[in-house]
Short mmCIF file of C-alpha atoms in Angstrom, two decimals:
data_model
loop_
_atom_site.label_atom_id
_atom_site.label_comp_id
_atom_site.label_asym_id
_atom_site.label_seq_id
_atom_site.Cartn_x
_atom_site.Cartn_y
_atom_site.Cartn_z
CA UNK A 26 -69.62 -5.32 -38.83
CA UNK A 27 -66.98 -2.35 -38.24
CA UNK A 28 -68.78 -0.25 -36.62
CA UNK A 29 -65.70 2.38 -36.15
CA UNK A 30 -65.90 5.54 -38.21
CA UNK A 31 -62.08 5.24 -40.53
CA UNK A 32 -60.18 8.78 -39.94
CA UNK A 33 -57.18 9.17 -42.71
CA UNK A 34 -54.03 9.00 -41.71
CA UNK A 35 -52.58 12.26 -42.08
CA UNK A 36 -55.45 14.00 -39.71
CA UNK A 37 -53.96 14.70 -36.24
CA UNK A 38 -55.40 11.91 -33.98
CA UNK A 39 -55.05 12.28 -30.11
CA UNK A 40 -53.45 8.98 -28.52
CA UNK A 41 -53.27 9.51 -25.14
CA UNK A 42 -53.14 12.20 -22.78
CA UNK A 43 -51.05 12.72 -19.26
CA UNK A 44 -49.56 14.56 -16.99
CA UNK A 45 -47.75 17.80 -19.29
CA UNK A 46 -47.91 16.02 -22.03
CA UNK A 47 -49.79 14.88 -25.15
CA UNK A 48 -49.50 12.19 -28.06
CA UNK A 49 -50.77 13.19 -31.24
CA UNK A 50 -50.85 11.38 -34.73
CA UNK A 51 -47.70 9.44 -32.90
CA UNK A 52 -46.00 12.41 -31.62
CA UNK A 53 -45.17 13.35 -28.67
CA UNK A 54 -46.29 16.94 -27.45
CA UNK A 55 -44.74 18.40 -24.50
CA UNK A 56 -46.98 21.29 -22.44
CA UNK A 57 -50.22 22.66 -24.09
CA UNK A 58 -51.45 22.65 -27.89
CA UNK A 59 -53.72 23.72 -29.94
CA UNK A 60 -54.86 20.50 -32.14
CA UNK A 61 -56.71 21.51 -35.78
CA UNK A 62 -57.66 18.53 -38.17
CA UNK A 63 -54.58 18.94 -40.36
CA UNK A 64 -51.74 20.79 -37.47
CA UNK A 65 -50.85 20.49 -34.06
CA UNK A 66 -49.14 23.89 -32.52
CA UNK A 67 -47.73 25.41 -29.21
CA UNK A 68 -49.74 26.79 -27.16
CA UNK A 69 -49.06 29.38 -24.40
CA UNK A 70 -51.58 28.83 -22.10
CA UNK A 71 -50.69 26.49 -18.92
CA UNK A 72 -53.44 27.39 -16.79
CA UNK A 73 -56.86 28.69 -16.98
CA UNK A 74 -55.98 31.97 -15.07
CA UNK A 75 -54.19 33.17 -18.37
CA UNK A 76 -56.93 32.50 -21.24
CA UNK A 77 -57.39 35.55 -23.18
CA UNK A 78 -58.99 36.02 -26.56
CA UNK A 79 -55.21 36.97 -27.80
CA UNK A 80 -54.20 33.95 -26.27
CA UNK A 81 -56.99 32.20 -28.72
CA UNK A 82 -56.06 34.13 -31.73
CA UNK A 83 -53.97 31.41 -33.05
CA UNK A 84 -57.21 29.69 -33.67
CA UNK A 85 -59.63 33.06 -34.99
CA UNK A 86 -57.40 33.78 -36.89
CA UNK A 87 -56.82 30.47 -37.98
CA UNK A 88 -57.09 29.74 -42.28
CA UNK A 89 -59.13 26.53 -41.56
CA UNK A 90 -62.57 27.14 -40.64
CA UNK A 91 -62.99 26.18 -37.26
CA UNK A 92 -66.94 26.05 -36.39
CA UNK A 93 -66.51 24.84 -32.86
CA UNK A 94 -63.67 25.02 -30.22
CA UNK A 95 -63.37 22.44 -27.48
CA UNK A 96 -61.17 23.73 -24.41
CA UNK A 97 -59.61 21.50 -22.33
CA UNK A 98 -59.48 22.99 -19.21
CA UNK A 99 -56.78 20.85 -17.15
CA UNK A 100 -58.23 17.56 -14.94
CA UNK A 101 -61.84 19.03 -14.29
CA UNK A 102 -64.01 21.20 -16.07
CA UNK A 103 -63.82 24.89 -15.38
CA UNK A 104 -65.72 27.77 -16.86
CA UNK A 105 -63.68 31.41 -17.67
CA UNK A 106 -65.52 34.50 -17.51
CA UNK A 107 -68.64 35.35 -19.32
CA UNK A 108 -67.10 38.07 -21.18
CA UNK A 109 -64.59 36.17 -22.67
CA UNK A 110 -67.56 33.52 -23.74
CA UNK A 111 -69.77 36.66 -25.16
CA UNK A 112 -66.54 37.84 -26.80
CA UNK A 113 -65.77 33.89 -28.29
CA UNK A 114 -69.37 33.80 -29.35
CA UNK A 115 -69.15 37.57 -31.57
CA UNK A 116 -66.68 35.91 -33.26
CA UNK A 117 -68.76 33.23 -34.89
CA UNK A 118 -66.95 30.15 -32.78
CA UNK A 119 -69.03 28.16 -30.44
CA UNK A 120 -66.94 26.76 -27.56
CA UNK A 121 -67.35 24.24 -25.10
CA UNK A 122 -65.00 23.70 -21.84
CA UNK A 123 -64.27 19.92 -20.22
CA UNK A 124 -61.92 18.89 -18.84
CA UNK A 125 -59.24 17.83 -20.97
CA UNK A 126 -59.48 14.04 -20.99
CA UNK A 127 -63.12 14.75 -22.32
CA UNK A 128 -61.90 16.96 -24.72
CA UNK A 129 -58.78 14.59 -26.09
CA UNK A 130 -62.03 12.23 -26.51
CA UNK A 131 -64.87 14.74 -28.32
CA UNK A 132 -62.02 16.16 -30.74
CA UNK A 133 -61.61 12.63 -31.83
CA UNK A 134 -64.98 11.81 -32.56
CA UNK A 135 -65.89 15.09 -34.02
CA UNK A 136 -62.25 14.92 -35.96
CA UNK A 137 -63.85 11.33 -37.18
CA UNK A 138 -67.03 13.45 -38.49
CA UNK A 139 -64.74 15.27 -40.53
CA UNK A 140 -65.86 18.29 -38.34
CA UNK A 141 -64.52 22.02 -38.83
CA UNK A 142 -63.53 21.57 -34.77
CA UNK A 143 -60.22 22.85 -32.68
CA UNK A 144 -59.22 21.70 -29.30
CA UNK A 145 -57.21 24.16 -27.28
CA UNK A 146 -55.74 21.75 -24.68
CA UNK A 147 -54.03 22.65 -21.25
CA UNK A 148 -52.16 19.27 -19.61
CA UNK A 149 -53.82 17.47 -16.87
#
């Protein structure tokens, strides 16, 4: 019995994850990305210190709906500042920070669900 959910082909799968880098839908991404269902793009943000809401507006402003955000906040978790979670949360976008290895992972089941999901991720 296959007990593994089938996700099409052209959705952007995370391989594997290391140090700066990313694979994606067999691609190699260099640095941090923002990963949507259907795109993969560049991402400013290296380090936690710098996460703005501009610095998300890539993904609020984003034409796919995006329901939840997963941030992938380097090798550990780390929380930002409540004011930029009240501010996330106005907008309509749930969020959850991990670190990013738990991120790579919860992207790809949710991305398996066929969930409206994002996953801002900053290398480990």
């Amino acid at each position: 019995m296959e007990i593994t959910p089938a996700i099409p082909e052209d959705r952007q799968v995370i391989d594997s994850y290391g140090p700066g880098r990313f694979k994606i839908a067999k691609t190699p991404y260099e640095g941090p990305v923002i990963v949507f269902p259907m795109r993969v793009a560049a991402w400013t943000v290296d380090r936690l210190e710098v996460l703005t809401l501009e610095s998300l507006a890539p993904v609020l402003s984003a034409e796919e709906p995006v329901e939840l955000l997963l941030i992938g906040t380097g090798p550990s978790m780390r929380l930002v500042s409540s004011d930029l979670r009240a501010a996330l949360k106005d907008r309509g976008v749930a969020v959850d920070f991990m670190a990013t290895g738990a991120a790579c992972r919860t992207f790809n089941v949710l991305l398996a669900e066929a969930r409206p999901v994002a996953a801002a991720l900053i290398p480990v």
